[in-house]
Coordinates of N, CA, C and O in Angstrom, one line a residue:
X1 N -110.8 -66.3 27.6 CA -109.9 -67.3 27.3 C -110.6 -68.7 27.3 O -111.0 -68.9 28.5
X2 N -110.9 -69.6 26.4 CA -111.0 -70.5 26.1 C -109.9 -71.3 26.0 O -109.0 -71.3 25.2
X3 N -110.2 -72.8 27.5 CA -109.3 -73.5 27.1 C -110.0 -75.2 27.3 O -110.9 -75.4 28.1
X4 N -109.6 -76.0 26.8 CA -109.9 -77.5 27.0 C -110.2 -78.6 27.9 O -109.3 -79.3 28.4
X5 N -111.6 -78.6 28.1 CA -111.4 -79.5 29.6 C -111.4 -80.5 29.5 O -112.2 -80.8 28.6
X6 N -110.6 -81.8 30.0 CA -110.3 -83.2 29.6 C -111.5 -83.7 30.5 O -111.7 -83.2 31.6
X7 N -112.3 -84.8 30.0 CA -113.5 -84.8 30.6 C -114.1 -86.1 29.5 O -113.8 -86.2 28.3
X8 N -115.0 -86.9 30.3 CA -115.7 -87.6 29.5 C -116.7 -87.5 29.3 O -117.2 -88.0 28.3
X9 N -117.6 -86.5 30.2 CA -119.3 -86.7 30.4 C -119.3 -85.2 31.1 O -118.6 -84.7 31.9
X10 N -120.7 -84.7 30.3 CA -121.3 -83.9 30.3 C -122.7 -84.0 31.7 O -123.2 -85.1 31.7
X11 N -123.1 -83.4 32.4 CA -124.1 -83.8 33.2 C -125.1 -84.2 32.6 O -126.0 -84.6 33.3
X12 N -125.3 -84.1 31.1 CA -126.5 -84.6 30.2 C -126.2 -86.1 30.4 O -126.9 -87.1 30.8
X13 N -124.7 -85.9 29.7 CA -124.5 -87.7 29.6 C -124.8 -88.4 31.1 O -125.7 -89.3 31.2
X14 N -124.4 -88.1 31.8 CA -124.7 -88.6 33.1 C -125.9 -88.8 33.6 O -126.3 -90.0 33.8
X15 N -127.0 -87.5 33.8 CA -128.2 -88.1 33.5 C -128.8 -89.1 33.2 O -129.4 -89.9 33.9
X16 N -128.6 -89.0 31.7 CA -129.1 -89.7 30.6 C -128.7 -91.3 30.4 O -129.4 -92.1 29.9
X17 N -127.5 -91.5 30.9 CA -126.8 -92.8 30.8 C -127.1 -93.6 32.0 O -127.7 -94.6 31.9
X18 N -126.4 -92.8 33.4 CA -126.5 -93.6 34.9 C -127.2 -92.5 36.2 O -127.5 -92.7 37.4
X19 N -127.3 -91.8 35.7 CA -128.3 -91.0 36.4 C -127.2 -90.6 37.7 O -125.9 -90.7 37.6
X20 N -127.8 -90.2 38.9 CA -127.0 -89.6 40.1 C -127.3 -90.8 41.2 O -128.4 -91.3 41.3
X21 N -126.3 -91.0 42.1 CA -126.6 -92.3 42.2 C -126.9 -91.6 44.1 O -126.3 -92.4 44.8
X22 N -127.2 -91.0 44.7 CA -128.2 -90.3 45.6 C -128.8 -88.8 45.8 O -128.8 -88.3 44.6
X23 N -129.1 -88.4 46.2 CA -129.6 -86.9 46.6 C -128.2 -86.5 47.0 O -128.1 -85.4 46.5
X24 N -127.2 -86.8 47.7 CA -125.8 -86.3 48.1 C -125.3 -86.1 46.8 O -124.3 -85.4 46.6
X25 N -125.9 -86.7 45.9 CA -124.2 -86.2 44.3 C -125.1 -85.4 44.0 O -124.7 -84.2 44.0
X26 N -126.1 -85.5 43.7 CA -127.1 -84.3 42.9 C -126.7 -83.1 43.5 O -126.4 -82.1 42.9
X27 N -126.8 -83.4 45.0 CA -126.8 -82.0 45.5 C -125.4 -81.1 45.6 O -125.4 -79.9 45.8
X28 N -124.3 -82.0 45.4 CA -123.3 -81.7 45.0 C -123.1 -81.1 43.9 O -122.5 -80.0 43.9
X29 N -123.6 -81.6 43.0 CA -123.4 -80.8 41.4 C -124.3 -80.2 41.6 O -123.5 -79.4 41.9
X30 N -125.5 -79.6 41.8 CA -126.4 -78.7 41.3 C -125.1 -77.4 42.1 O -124.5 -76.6 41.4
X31 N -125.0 -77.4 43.4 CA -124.2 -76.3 44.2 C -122.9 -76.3 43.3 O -122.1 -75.3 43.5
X32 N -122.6 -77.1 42.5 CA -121.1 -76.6 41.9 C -121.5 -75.9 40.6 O -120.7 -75.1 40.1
X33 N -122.8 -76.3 39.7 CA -123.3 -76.0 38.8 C -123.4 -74.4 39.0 O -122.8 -73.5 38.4
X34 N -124.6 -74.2 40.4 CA -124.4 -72.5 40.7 C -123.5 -71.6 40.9 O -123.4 -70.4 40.6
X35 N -122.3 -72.5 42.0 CA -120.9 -71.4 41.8 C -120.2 -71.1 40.3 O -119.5 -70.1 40.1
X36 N -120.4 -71.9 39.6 CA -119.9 -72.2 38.3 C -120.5 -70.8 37.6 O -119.7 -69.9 37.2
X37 N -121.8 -70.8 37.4 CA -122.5 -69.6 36.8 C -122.4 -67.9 37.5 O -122.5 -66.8 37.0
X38 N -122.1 -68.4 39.4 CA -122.2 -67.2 39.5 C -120.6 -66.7 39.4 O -120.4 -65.5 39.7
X39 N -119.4 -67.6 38.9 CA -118.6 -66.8 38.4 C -118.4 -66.1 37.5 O -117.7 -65.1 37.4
X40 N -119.1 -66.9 36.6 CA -119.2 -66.5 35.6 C -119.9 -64.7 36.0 O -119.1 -63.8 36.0
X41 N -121.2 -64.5 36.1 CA -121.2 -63.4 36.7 C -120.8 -62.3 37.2 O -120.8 -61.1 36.9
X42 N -120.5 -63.0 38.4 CA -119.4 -61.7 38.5 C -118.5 -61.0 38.1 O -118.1 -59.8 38.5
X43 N -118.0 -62.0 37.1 CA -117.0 -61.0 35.9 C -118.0 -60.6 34.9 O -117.4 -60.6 33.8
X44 N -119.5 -60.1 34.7 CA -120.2 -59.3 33.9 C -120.6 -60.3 32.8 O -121.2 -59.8 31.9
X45 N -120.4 -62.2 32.9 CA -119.9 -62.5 32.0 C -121.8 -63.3 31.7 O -122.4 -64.0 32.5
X46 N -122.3 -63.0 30.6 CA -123.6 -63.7 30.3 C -123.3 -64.9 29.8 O -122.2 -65.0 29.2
X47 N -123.6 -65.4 29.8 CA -123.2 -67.4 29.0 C -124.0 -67.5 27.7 O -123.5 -67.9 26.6
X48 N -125.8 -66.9 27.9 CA -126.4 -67.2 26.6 C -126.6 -68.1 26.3 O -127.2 -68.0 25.2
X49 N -126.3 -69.8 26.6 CA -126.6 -70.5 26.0 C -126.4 -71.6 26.9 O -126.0 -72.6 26.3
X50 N -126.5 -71.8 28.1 CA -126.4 -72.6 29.0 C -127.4 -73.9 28.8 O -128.6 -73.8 28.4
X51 N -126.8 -75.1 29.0 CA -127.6 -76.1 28.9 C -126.9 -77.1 29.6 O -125.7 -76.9 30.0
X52 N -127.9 -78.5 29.9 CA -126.9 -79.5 30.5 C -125.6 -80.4 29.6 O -125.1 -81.5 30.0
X53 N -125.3 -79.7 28.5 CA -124.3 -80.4 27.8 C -123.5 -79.3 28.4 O -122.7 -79.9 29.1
X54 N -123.2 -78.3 28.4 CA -122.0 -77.0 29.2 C -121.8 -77.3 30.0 O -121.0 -76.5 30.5
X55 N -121.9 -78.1 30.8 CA -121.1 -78.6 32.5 C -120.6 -80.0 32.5 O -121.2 -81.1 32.3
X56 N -119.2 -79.5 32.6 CA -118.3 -80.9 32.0 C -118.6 -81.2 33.3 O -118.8 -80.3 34.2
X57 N -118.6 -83.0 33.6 CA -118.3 -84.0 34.9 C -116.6 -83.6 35.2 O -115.8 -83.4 34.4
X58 N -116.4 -83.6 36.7 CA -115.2 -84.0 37.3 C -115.1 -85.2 37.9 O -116.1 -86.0 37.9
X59 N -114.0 -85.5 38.4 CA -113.9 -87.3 39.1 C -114.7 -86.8 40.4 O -115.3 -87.8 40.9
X60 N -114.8 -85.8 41.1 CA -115.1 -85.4 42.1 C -116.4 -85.2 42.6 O -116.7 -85.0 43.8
X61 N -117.5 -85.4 41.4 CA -118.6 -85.1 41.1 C -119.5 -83.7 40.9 O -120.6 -83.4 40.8
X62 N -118.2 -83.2 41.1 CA -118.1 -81.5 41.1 C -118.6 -81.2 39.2 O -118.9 -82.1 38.4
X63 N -118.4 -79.8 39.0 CA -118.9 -79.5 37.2 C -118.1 -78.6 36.9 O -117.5 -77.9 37.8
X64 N -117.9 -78.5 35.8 CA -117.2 -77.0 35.2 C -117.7 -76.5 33.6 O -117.6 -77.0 32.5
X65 N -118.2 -75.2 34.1 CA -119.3 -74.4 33.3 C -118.0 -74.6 32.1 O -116.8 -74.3 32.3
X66 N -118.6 -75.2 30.4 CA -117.9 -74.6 29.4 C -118.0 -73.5 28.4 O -118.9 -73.0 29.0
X67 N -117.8 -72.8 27.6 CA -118.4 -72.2 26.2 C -119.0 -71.1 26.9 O -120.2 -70.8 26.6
X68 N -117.9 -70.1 28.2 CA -118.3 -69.2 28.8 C -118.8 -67.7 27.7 O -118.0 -67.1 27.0
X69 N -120.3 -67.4 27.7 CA -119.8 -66.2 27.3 C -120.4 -66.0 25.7 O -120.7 -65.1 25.0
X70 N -120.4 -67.2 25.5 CA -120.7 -67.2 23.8 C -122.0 -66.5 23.2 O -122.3 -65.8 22.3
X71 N -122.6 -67.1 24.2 CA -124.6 -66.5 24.1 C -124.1 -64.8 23.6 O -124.4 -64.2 22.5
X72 N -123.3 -64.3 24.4 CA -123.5 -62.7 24.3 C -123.3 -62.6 22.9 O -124.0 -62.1 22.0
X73 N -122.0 -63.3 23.0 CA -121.4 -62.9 21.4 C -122.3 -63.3 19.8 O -122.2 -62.8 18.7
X74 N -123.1 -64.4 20.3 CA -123.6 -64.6 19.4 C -124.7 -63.1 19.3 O -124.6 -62.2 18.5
X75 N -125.4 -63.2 20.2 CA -126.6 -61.8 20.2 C -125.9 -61.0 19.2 O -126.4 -61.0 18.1
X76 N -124.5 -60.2 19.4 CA -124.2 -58.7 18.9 C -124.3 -59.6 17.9 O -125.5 -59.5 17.9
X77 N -124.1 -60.5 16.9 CA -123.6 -61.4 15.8 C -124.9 -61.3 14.9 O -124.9 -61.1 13.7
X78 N -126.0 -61.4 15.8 CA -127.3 -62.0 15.3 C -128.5 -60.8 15.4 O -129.6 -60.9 15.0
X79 N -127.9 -59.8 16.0 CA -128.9 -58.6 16.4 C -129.9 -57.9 15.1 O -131.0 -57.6 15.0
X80 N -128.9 -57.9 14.4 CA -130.2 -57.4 13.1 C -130.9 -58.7 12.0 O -131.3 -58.5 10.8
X81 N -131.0 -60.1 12.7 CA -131.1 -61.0 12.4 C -133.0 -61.2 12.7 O -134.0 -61.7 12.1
X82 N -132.8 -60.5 13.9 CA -134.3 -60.9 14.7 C -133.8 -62.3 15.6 O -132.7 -62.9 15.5
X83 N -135.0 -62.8 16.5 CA -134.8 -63.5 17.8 C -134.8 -65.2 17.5 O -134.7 -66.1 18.2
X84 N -134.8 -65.1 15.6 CA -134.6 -66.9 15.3 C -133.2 -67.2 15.3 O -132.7 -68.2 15.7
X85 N -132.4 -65.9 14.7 CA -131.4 -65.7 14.6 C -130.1 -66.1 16.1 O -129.0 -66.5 16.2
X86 N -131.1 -65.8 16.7 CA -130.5 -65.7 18.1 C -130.6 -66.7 18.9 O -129.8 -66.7 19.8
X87 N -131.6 -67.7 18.8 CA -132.5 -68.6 19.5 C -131.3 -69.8 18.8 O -130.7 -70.7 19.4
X88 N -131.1 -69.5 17.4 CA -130.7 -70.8 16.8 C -129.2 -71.6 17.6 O -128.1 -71.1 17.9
X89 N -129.8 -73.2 17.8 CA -128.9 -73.6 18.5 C -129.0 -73.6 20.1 O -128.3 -74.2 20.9
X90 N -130.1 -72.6 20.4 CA -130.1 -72.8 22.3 C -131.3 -74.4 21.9 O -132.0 -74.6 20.9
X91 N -131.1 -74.9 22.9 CA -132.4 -76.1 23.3 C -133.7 -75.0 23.6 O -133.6 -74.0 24.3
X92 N -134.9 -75.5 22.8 CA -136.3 -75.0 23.3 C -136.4 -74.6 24.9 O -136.7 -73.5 25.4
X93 N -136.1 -76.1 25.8 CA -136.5 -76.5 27.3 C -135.7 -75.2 27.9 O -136.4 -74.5 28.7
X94 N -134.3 -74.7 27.5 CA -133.3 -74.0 28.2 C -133.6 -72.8 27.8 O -132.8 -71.9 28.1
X95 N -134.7 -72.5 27.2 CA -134.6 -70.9 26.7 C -135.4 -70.6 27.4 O -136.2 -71.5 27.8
X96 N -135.4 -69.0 28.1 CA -135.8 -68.5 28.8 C -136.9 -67.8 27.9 O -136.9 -67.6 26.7
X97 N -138.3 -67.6 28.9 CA -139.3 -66.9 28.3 C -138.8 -65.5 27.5 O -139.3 -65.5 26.4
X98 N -138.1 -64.5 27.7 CA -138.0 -63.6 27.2 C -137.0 -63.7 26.2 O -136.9 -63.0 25.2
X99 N -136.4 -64.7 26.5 CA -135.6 -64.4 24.8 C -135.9 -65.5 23.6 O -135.4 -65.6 22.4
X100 N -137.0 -66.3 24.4 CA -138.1 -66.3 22.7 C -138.4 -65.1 22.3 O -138.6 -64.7 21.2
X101 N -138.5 -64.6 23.0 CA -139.6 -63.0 22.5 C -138.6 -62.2 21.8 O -138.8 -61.1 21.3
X102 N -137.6 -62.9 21.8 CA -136.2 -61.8 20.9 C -135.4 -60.8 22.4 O -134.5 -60.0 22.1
X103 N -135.5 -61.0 23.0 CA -134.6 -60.3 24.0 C -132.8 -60.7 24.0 O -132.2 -61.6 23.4
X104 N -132.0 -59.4 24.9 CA -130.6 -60.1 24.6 C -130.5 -61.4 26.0 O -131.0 -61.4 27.1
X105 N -129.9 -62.2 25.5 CA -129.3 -62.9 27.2 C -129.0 -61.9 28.4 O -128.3 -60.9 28.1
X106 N -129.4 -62.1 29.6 CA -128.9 -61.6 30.4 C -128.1 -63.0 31.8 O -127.8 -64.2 31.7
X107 N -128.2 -62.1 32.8 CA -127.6 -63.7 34.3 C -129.2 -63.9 34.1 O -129.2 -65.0 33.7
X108 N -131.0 -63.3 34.2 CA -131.6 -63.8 34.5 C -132.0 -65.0 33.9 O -132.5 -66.0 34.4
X109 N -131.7 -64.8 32.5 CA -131.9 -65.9 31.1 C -131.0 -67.3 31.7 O -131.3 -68.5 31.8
X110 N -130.0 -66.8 31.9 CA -128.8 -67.6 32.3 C -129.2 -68.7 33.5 O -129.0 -69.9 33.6
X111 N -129.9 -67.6 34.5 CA -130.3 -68.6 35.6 C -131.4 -69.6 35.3 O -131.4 -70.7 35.8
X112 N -132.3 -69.3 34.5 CA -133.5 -70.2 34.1 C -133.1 -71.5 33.3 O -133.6 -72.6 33.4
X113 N -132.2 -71.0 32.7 CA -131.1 -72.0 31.9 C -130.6 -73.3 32.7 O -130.6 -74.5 32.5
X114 N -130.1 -72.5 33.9 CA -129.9 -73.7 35.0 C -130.3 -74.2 35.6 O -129.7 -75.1 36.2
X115 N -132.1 -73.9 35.9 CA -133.0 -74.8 36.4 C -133.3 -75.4 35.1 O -134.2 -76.2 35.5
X116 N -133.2 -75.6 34.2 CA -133.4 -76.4 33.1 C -132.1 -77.3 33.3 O -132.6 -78.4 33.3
X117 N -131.2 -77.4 33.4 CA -129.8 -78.4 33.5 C -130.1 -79.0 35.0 O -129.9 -80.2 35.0
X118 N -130.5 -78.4 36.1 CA -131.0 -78.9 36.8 C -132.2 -79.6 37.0 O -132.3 -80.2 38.1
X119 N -133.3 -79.6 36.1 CA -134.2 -80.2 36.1 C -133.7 -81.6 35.0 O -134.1 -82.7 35.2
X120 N -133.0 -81.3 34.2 CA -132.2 -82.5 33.2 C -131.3 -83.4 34.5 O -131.6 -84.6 34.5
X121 N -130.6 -83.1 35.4 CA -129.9 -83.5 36.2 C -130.9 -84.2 36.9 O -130.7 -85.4 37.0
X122 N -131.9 -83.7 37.6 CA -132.6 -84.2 38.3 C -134.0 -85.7 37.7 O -134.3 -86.7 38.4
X123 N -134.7 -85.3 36.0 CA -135.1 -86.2 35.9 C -134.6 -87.4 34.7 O -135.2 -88.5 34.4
X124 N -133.0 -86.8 34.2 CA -132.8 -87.9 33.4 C -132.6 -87.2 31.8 O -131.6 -87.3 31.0
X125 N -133.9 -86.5 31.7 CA -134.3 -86.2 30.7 C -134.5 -84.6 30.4 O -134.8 -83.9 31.3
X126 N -134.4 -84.0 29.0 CA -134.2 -82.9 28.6 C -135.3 -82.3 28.4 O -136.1 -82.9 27.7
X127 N -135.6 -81.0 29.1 CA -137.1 -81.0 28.9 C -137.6 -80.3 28.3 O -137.0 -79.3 28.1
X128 N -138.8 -80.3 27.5 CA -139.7 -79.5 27.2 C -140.3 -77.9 27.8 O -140.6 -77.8 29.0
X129 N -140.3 -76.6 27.0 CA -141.0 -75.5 27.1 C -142.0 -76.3 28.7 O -141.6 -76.2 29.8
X130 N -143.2 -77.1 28.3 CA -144.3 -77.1 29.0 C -143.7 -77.9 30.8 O -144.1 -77.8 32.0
X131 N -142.5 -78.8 30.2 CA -142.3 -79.3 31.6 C -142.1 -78.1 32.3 O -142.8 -78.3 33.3
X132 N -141.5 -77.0 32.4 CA -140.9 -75.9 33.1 C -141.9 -75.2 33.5 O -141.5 -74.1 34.0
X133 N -143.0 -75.4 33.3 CA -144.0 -74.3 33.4 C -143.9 -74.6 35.4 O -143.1 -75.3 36.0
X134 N -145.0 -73.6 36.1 CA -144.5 -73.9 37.4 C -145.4 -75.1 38.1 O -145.2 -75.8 39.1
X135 N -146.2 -75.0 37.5 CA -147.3 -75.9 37.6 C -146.7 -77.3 37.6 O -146.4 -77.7 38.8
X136 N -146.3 -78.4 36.5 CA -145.5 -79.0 36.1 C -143.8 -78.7 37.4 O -143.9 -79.7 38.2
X137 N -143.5 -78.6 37.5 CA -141.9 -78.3 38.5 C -142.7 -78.9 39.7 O -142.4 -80.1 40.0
X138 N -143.5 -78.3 40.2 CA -144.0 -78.3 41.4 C -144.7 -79.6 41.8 O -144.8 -79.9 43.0
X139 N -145.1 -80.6 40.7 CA -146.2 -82.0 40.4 C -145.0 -82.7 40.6 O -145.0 -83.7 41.4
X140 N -143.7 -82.3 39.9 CA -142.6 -83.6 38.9 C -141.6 -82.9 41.0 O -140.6 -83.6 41.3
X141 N -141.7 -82.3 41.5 CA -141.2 -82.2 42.6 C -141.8 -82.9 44.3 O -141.3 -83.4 45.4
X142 N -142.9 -82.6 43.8 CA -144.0 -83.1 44.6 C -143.7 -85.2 44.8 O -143.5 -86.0 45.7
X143 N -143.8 -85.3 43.3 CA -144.0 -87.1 43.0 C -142.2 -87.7 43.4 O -142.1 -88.8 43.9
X144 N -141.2 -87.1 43.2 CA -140.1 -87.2 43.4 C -139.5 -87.7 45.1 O -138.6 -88.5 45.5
X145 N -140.4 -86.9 45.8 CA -140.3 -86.3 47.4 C -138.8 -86.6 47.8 O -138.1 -86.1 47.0
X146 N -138.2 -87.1 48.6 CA -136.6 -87.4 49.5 C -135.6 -87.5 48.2 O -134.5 -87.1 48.2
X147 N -136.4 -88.2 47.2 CA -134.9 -88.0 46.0 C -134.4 -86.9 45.9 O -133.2 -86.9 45.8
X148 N -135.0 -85.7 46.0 CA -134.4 -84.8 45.3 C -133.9 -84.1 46.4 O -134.5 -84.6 47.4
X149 N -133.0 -83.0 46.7 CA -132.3 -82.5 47.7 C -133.1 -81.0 48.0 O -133.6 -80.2 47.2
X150 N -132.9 -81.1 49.1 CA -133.4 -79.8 49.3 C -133.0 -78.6 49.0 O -133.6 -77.6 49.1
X151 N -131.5 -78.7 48.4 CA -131.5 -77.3 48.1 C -132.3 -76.8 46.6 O -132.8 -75.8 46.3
X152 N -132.1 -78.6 45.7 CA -132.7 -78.3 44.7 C -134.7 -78.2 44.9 O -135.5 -77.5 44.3
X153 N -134.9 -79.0 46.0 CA -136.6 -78.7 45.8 C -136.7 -77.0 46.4 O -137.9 -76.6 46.2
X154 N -136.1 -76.2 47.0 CA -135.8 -74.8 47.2 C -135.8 -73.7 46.0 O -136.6 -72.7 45.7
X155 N -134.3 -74.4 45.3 CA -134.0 -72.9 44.1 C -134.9 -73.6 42.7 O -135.5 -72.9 41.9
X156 N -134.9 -74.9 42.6 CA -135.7 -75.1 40.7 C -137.0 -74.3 41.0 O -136.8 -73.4 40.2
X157 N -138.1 -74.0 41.5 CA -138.9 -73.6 41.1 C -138.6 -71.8 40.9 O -139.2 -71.2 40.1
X158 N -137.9 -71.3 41.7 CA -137.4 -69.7 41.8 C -136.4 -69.5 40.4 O -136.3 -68.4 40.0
X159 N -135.8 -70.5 39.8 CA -135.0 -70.2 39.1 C -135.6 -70.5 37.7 O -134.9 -70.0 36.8
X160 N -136.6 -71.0 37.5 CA -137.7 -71.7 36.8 C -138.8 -70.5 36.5 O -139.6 -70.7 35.6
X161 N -138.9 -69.3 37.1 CA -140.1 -68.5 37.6 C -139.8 -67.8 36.3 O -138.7 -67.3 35.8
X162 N -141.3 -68.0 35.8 CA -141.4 -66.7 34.3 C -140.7 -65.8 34.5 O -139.7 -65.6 33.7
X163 N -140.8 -65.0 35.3 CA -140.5 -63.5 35.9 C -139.1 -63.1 36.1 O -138.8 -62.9 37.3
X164 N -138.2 -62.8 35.3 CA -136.7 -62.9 35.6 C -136.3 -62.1 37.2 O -135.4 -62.3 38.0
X165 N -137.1 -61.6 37.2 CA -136.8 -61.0 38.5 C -136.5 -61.3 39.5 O -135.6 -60.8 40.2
X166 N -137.3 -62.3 39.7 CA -137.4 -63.4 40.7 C -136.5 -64.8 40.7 O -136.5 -65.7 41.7
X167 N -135.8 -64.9 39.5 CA -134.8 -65.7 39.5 C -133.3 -66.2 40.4 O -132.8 -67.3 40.7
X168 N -133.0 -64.5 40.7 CA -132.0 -64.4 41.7 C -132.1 -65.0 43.0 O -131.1 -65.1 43.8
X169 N -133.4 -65.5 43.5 CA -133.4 -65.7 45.0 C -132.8 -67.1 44.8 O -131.9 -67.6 45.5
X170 N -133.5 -67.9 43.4 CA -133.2 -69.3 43.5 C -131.6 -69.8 43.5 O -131.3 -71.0 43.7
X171 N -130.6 -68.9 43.3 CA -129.0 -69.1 43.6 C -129.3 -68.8 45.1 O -129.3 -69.8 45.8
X172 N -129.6 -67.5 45.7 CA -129.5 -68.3 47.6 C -130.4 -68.8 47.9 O -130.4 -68.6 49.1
X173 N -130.9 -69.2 47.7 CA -132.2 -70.3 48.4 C -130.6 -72.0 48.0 O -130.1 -72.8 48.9
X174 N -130.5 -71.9 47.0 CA -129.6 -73.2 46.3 C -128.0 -73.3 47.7 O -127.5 -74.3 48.2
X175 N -127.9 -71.9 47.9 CA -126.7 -72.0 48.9 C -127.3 -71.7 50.4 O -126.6 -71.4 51.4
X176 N -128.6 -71.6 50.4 CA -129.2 -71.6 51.6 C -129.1 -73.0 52.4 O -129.3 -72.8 53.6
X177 N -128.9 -74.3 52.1 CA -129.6 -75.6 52.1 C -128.1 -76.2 52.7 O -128.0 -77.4 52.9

């Protein structure tokens, strides 16, 4: 069920416009950003196409995941298309290493997706394939130091990790904090 969220700002726009005005809002939205996704989850539900324009702003500073679900549907849509077919319309920054390679979305795609909205959240700006690398996370986290909140200097680099495998720790490490 798709329904309409009354909202002015996207956490892109927010970023991008006035940014987070301490480590307490950030760290607020990144934790509402994660329950957001892991409900999604638990109803089986892949998103596919997660980015920082999908999480509408609340007055509360809280988020609410939009366009649950669609990534999947696109895949079955696009499956005998090949992986341009599939890619078309995710942001470069937000795609997960494996489904450049043509893979379906999974939660692990999903989670990498949100260290990319969280790294949008956190520097303003939309990033690049190369910013995400771990190398890069760990420099732009390093130079940042007390700005950024601990839960997020915790889960972006776990949720960021090539290795989908290893993605899951960075949602508890995120509600570890």
């Amino acid at each position: 069920v798709l329904e309409e969220v009354e909202t002015k700002d996207t956490v892109a726009d927010v970023a991008l416009n006035e940014g987070f005005d301490s480590a307490a809002s950030l760290d607020r939205l990144v934790r509402s950003i994660g329950r957001s996704m892991e409900a999604l989850h638990q109803q089986r539900i892949v998103h596919g196409a997660i980015s920082a324009d999908s999480f509408h702003m609340r007055a509360d500073g809280t988020c609410e995941l939009a366009h649950g679900g669609l990534g999947t549907i696109r895949h079955l849509e696009a499956r005998s298309d090949g992986p341009e077919a599939l890619n078309a319309g995710l942001r470069a920054g937000a795609r997960a290493p494996e489904l450049a390679a043509g893979d379906k979305p999974t939660a692990a795609s999903d989670r990498y997706a949100l260290g990319a909205a969280m790294y949008q959240a956190v520097t303003g700006v939309e990033p690049s394939p190369a910013d995400l690398e771990p190398g890069a996370v760990s420099e732009l986290l390093r130079s940042l130091g007390a700005a950024v909140p601990t839960s997020v200097r915790g889960s972006l680099p776990r949720l960021l990790s090539p290795e989908p495998s290893k993605r899951a720790a960075g949602l508890t490490v995120l509600h570890r904090f």
